[in-house]
Short mmCIF file of C-alpha atoms in Angstrom, two decimals:
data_model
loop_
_atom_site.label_atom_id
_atom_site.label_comp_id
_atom_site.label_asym_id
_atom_site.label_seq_id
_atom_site.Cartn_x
_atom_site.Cartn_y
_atom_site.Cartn_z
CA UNK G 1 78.05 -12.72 51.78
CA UNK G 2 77.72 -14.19 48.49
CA UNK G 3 74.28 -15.54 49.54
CA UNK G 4 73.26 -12.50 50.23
CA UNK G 5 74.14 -11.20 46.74
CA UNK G 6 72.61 -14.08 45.03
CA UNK G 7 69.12 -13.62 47.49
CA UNK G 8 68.83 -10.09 46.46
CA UNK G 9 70.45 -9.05 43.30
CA UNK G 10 67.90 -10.54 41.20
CA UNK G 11 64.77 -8.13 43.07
CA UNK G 12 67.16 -5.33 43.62
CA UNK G 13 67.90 -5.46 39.80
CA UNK G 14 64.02 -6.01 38.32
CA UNK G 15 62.81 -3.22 40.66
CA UNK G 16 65.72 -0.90 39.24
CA UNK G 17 65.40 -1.90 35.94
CA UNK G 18 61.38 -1.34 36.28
CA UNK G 19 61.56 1.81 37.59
CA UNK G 20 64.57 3.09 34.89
CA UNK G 21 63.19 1.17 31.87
CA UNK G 22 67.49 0.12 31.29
CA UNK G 23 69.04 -2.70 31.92
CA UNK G 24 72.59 -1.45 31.67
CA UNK G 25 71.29 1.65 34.01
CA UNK G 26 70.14 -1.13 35.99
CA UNK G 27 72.66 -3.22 36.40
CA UNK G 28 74.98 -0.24 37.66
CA UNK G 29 72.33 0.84 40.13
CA UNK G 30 72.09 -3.00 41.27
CA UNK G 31 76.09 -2.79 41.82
CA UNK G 32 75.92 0.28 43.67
CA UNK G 33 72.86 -0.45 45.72
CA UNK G 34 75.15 -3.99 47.33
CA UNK G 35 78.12 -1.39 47.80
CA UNK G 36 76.16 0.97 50.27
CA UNK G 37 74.22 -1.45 51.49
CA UNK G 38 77.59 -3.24 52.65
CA UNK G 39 78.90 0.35 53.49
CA UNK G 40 76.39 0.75 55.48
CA UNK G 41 75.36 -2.14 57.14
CA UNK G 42 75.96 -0.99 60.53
CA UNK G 43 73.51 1.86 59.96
CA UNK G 44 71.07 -1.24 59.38
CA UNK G 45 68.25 -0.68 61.81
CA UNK G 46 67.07 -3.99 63.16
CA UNK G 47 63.40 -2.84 63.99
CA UNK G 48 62.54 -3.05 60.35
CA UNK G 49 63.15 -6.26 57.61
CA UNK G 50 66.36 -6.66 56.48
CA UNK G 51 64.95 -6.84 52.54
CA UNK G 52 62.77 -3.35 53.43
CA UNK G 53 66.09 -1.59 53.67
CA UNK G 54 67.99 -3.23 51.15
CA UNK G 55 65.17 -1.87 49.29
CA UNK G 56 64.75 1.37 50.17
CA UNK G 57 68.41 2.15 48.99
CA UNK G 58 67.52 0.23 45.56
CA UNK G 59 64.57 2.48 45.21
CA UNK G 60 66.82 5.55 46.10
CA UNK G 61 69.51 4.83 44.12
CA UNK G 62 67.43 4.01 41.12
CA UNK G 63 65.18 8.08 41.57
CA UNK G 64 68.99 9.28 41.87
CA UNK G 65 69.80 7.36 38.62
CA UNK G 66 66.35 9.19 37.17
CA UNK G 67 67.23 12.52 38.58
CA UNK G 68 70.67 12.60 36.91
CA UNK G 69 69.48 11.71 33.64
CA UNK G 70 66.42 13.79 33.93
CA UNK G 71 67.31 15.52 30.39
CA UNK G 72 68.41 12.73 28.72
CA UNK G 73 66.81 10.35 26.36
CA UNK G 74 64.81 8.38 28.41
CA UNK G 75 63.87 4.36 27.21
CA UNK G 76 67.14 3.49 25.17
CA UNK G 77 66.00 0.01 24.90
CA UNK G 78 62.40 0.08 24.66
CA UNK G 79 61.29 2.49 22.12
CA UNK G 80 62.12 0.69 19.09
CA UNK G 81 58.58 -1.47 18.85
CA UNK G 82 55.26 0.77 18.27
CA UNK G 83 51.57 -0.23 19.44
CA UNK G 84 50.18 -3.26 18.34
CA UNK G 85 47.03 -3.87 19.39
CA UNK G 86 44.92 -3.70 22.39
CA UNK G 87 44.66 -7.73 22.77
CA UNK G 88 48.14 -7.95 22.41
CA UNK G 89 48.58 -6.22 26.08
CA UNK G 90 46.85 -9.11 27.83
CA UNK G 91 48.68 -12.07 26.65
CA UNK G 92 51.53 -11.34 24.28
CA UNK G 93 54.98 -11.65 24.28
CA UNK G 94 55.09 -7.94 23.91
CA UNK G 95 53.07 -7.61 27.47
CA UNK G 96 56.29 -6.67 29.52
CA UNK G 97 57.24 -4.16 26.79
CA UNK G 98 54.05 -2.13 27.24
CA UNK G 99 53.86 -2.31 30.41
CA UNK G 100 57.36 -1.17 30.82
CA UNK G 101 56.22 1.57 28.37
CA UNK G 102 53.48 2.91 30.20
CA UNK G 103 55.74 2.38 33.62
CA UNK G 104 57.48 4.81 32.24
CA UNK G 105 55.62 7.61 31.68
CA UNK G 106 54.57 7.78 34.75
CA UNK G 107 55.62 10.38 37.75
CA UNK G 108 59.12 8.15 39.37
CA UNK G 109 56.63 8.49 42.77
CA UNK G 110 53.72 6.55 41.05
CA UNK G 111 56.02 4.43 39.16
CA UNK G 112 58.00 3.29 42.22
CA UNK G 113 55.06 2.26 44.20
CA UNK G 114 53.96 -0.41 41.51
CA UNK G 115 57.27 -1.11 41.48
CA UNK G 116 57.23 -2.11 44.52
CA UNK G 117 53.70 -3.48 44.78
CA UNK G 118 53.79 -5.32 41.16
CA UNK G 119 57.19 -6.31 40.69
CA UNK G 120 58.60 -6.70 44.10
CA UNK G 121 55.76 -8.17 45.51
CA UNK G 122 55.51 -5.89 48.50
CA UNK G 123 52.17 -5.37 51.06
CA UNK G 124 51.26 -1.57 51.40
CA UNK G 125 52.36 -1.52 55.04
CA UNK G 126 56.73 -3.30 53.26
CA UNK G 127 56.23 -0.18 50.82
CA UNK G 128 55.28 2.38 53.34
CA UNK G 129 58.56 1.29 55.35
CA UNK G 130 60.36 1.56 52.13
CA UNK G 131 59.31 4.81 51.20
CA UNK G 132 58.93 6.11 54.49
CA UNK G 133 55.58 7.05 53.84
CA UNK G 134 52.27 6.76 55.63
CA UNK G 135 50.34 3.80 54.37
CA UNK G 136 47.25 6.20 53.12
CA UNK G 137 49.81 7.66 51.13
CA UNK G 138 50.87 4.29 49.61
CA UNK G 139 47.20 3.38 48.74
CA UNK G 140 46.72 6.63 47.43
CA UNK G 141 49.40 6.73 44.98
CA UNK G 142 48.76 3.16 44.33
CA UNK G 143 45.11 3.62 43.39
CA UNK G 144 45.97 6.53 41.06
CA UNK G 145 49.15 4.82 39.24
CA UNK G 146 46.65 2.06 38.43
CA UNK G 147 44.75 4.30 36.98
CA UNK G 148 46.92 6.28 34.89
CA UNK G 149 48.50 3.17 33.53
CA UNK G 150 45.11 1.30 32.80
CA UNK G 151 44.75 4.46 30.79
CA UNK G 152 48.09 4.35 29.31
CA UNK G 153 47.36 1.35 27.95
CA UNK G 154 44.04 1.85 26.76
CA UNK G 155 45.09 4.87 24.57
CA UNK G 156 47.97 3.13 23.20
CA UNK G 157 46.04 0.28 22.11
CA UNK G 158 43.20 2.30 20.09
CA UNK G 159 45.73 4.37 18.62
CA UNK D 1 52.25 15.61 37.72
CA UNK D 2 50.07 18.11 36.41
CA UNK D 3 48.47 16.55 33.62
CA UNK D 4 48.85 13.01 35.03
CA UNK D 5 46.48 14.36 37.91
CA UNK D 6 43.79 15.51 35.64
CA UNK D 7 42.99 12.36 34.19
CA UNK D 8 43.85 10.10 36.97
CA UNK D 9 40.38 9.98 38.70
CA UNK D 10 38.21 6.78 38.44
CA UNK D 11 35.09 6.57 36.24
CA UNK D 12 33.10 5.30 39.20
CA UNK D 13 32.92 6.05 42.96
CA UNK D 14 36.20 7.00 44.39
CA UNK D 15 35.18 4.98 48.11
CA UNK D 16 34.18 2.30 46.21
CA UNK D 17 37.36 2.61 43.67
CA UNK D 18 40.01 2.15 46.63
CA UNK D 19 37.26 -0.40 48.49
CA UNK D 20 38.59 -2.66 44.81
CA UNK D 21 42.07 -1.67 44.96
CA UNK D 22 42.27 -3.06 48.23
CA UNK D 23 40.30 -6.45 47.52
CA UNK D 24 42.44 -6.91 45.00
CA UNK D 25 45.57 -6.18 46.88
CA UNK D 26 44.13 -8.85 49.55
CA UNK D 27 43.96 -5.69 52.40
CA UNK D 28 40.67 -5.38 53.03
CA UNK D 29 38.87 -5.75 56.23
CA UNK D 30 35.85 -8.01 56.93
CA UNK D 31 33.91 -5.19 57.41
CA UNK D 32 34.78 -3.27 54.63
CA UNK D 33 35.07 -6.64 52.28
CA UNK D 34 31.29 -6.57 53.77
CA UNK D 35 31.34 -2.99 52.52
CA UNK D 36 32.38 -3.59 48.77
CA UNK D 37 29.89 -6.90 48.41
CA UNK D 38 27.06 -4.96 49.03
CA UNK D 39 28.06 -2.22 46.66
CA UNK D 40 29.15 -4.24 43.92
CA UNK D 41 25.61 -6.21 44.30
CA UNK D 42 23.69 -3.09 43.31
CA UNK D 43 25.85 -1.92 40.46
CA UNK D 44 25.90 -3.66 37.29
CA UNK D 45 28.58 -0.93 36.24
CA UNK D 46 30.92 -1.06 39.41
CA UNK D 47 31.17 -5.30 38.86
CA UNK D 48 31.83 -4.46 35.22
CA UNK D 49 34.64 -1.93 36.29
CA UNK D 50 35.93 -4.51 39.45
CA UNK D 51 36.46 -7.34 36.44
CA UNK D 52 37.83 -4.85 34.37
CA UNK D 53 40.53 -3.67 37.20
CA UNK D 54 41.00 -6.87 38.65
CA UNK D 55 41.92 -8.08 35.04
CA UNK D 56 44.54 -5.25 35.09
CA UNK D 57 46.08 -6.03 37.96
CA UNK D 58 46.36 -9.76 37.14
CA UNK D 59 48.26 -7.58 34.10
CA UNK D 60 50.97 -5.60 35.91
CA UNK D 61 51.18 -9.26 38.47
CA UNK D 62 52.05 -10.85 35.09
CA UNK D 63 55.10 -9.11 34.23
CA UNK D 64 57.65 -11.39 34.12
CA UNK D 65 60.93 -10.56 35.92
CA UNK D 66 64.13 -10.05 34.01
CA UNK D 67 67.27 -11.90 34.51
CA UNK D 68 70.32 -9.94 35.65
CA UNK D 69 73.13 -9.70 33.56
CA UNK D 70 75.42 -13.27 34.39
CA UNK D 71 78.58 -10.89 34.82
CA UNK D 72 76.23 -8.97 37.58
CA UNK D 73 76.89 -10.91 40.72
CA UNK D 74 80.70 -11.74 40.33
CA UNK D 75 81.06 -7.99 39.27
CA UNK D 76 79.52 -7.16 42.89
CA UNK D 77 81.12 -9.59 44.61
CA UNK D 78 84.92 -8.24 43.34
CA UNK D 79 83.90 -4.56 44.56
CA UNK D 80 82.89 -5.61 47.86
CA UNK D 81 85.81 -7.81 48.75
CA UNK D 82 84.22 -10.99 49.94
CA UNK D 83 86.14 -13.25 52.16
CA UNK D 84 87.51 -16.20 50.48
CA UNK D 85 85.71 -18.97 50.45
CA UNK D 86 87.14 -21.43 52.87
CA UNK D 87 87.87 -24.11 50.63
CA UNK D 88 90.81 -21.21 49.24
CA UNK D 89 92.08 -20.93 52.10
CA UNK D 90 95.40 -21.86 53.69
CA UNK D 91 94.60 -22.77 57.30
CA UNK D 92 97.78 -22.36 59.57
CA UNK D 93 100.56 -21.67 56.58
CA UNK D 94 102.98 -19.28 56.90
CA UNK D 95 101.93 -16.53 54.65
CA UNK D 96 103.24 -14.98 51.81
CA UNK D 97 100.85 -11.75 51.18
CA UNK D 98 99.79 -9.88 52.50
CA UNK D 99 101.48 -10.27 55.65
CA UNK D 100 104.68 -11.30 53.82
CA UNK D 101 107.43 -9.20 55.93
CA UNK D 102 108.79 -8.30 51.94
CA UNK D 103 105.32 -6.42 52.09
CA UNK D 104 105.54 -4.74 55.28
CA UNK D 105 108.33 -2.72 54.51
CA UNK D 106 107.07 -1.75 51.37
CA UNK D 107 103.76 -0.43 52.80
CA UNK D 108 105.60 0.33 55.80
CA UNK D 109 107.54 2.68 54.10
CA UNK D 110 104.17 4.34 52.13
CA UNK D 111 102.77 4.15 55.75
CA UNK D 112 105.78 5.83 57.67
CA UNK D 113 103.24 8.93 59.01
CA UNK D 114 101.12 6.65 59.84
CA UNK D 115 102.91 4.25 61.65
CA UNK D 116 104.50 7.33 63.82
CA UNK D 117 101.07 9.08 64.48
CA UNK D 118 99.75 5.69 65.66
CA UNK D 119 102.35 4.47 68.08
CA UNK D 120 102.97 8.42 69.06
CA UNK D 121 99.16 8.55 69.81
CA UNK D 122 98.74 5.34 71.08
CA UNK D 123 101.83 6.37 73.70
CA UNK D 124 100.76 9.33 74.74
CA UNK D 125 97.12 7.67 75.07
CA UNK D 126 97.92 4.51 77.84
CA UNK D 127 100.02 3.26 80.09
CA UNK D 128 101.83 -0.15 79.20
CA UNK D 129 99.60 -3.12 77.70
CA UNK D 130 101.16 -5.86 80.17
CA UNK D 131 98.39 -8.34 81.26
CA UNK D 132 97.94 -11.66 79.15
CA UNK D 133 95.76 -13.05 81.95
CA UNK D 134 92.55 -14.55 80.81
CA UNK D 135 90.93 -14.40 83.91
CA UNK D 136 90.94 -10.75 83.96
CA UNK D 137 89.44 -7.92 82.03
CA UNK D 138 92.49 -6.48 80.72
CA UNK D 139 91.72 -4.40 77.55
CA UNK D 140 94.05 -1.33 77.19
CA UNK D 141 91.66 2.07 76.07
CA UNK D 142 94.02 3.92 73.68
CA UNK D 143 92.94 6.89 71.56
CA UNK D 144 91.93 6.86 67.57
CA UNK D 145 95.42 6.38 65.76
CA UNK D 146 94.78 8.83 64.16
CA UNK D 147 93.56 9.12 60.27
CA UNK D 148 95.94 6.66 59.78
CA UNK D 149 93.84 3.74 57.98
CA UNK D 150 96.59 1.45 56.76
CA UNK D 151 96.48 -0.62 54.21
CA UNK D 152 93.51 -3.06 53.97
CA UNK D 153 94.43 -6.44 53.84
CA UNK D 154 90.87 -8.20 54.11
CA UNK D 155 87.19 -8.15 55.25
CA UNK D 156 84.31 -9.53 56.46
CA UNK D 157 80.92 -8.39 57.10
CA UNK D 158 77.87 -9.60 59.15
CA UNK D 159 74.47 -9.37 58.33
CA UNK D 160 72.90 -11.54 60.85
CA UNK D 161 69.27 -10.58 62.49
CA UNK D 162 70.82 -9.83 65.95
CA UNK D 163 74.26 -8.45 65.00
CA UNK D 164 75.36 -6.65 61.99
CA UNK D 165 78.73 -4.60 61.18
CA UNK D 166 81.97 -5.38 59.25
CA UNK D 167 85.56 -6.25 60.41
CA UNK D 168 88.45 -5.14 58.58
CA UNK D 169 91.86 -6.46 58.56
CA UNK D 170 94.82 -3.40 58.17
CA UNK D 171 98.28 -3.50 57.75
CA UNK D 172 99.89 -0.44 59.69
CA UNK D 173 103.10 -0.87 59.27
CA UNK D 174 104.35 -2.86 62.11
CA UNK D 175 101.26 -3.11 63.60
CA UNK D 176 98.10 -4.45 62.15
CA UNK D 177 94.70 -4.08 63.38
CA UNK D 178 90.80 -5.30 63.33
CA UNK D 179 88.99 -2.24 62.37
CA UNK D 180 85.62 -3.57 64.01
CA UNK D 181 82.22 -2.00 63.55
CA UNK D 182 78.99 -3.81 64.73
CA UNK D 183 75.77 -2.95 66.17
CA UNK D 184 73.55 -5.67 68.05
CA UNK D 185 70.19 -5.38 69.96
CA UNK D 186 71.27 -6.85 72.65
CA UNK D 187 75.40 -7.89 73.99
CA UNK D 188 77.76 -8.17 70.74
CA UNK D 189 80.93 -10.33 72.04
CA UNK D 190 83.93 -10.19 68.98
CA UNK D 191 86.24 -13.51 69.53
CA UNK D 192 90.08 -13.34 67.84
CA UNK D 193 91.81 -16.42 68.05
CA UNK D 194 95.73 -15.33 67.42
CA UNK D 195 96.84 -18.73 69.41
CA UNK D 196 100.43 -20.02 67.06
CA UNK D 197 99.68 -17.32 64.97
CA UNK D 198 102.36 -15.02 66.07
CA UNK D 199 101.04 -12.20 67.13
CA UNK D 200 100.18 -10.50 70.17
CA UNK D 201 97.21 -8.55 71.66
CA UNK D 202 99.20 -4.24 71.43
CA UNK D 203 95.48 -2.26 72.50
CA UNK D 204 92.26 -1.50 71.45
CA UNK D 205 91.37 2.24 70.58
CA UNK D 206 87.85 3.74 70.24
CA UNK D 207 87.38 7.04 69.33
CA UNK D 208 83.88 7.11 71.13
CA UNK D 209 82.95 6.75 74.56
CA UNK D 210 84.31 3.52 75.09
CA UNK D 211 81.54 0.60 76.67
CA UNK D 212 83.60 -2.62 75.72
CA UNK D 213 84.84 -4.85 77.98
CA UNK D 214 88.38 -7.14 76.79
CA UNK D 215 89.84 -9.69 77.58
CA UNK D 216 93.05 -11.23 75.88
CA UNK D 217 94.88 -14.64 76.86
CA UNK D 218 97.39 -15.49 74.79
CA UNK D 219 95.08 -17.35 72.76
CA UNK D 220 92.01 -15.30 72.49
CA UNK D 221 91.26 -11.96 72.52
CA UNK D 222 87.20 -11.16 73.51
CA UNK D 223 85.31 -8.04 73.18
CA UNK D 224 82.05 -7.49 74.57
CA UNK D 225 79.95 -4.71 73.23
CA UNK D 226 76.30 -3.11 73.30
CA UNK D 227 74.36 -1.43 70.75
CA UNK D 228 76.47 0.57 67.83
CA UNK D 229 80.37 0.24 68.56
CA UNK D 230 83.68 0.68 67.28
CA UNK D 231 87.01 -0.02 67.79
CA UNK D 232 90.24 -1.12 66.56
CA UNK D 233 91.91 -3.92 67.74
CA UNK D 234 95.40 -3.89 67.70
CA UNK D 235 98.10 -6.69 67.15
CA UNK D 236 102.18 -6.83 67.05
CA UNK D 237 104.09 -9.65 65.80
CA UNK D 238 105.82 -11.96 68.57
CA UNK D 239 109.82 -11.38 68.65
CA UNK D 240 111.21 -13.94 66.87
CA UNK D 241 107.47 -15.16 65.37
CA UNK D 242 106.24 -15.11 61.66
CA UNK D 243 102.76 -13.88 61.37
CA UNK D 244 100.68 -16.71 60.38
CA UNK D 245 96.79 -16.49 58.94
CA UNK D 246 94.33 -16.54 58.85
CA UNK D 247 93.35 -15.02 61.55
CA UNK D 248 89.61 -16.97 63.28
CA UNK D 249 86.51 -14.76 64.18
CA UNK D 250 83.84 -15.50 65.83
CA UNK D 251 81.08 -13.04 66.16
CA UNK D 252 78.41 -13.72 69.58
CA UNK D 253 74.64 -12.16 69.96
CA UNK D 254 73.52 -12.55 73.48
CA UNK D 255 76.19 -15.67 73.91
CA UNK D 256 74.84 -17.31 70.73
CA UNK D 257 77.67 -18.04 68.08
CA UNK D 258 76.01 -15.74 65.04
CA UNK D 259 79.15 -16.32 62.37
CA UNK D 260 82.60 -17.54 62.00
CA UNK D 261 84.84 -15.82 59.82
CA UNK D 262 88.87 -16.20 58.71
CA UNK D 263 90.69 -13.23 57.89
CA UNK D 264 94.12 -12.72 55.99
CA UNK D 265 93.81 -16.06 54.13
CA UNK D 266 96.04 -16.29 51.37
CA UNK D 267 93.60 -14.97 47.50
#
């Protein structure tokens, strides 16, 4: 059991903290993603990957975490560092900071999807059966998120 | 949403905007793959826009993960109750706790309704548990005890490709039990080895329809299962015996030995 832990805490914990831009937030998702997922392991449906449904309840667990703290203060511990410049996004140590900064103000259904694809490493057809959505709909979102962040980015850096 | 959706559309093509997303992403078809070549071969703009996306996405690839906290995994581990590790473990001593009998009347007492609903149910639910035989299928089909849960003592859960579930370990009050839950694709067989370990095989109860087949020696006690089961296997301590643990699981999928587990080992 502790393998199990050790395999997936670390993914289960970057794909919470990159969709909730905390790491305490994270870190208590991560804790109670391994409690239901060992709650309900006999629910676990052998037709799809083991890791597919371990992270499908990270990635609900984490849009519950969003959901409850819809009004509050979102980005404790990333908004203390402004824009730098637009070179700075490709290869400084400030990289994972924008990014996370854009990440987050995207929709949680466009932000979990590069989540999933970016972070997680996941093919469109792993994210579909993590999301439970049609693979179309995975490209589609995808495609746009891309977009939206590319332009996230862009306007930060020519502020 | 709203606004994100008026400036999220592409400055070129959007068929030839997804056909890039997708090379990128390493899902494209050969005949779309032929698709994209030929595009990007008359547009000086769309390869200008294809290194300029495929420089992104090398980007967001980039990001490097984050450590979790060190306190993360031991702080998961406490609130799921792993089983001790075996090299904690006290093979074959007489316990001390849980089983202690100082602790069974304590939780015996806190467990008093419990105990009574049990037995009371599990009386007016069978006949008398008599066969020890091996050779036979001799499983005794007693009702739910109840919402009596007891108190648990340990656990172990299964995570294997084929067979997947927990077993839990109860005290209730003179009785304890293997709360078993599993689910397998194909036959699911549940091995107990209580030989010198001084307890005896009581009765299984299932609050479901009941597809398990049982069989108990005095050594072993095997339960054969399909699909999503469970069922509560129940155990007295031998007249005159002290309850000894840990208590040996083995867990089968389709006759192949999936896990081994120990229960009740002394924390």
């Amino acid at each position: 059991m502790s393998q199990l832990v050790s395999q997936y805490q670390r993914p289960v914990y970057n794909a919470a903290y990159r969709i909730l831009g905390n790491k305490d937030d994270a870190a208590d998702t991560t804790q109670t993603v391994f409690l239901k997922v060992f709650e309900h392991i006999v629910d676990y449906d052998p037709k799809f990957k083991f890791f597919s449904w371990v992270y499908r309840i990270a990635i609900n667990e984490s849009l519950n975490q969003v959901k409850k703290r819809r009004n509050q203060e979102p980005l404790a511990d990333n908004q203390e560092s402004p824009w730098q410049s637009p070179a700075e996004v490709l290869d400084s140590k400030h990289l994972c900071k924008r990014v996370q900064e854009a990440l987050m103000t995207l929709n949680v259904d466009y932000r979990s999807v590069v989540v999933l694809k970016h972070i997680s490493g996941c093919s469109y057809q792993q994210i579909s059966e993590i999301l439970q959505l049609p693979v179309k709909t995975v490209k589609s979102r995808l495609y746009t998120a891309r977009q939206l962040l590319k332009k996230t980015l862009q306007n930060d850096g020519s502020d | 949403m709203k606004e994100q959706n008026n400036i999220h559309q592409p400055p070129v093509d959007q068929h030839a905007y997804e056909l890039m997303n997708a090379a990128i992403d390493g899902e494209l078809g050969p005949a779309e793959q032929a698709e994209l070549n030929k595009l990007l071969a008359e547009s000086d703009e769309l390869q200008d826009f294809d290194a300029e996306l495929r420089s992104f996405v090398r980007l967001l690839n980039d990001v490097p993960e984050r450590a979790p906290p060190e306190y993360l995994q031991q702080a998961i581990e406490r609130q799921i109750r792993l089983p001790v590790p075996k090299n904690k473990q006290t093979r074959g001593k007489a316990i001390s706790s849980p089983l202690n009998p100082k602790n069974w009347l304590r939780t015996g007492l806190a467990l008093a309704a419990g105990i009574v609903l049990t037995v009371g149910i599990y009386e007016m639910g069978s006949g008398p548990i008599t066969s020890r035989d091996a050779s036979n299928l001799t499983g005794t089909i007693i009702d739910k005890p109840g919402s009596s849960q007891g108190e648990l003592l340990d656990s172990v859960h299964i995570y294997t490709d084929t067979l997947q579930g927990a077993v839990e370990l109860r005290s209730r009050g003179d009785l304890f039990s293997l709360d078993v839950n599993v689910k397998s694709e194909g036959l699911a067989k549940v091995v107990v080895n209580i030989a010198g370990r001084g307890l005896e095989f009581e009765g299984i109860t299932n609050g479901q329809d009941f597809d398990n087949d049982v069989a108990v020696s005095d050594d072993l006690i095997n339960v054969v299962s399909e699909g999503a089961q469970s069922y509560s296997l129940l155990l007295r301590q031998t007249p005159g015996s002290q309850p000894v643990t840990p208590l040996e699981l083995e867990f089968f999928a389709n006759d192949t030995l999936v896990q081994a587990a120990e229960l009740g080992g002394s924390r």
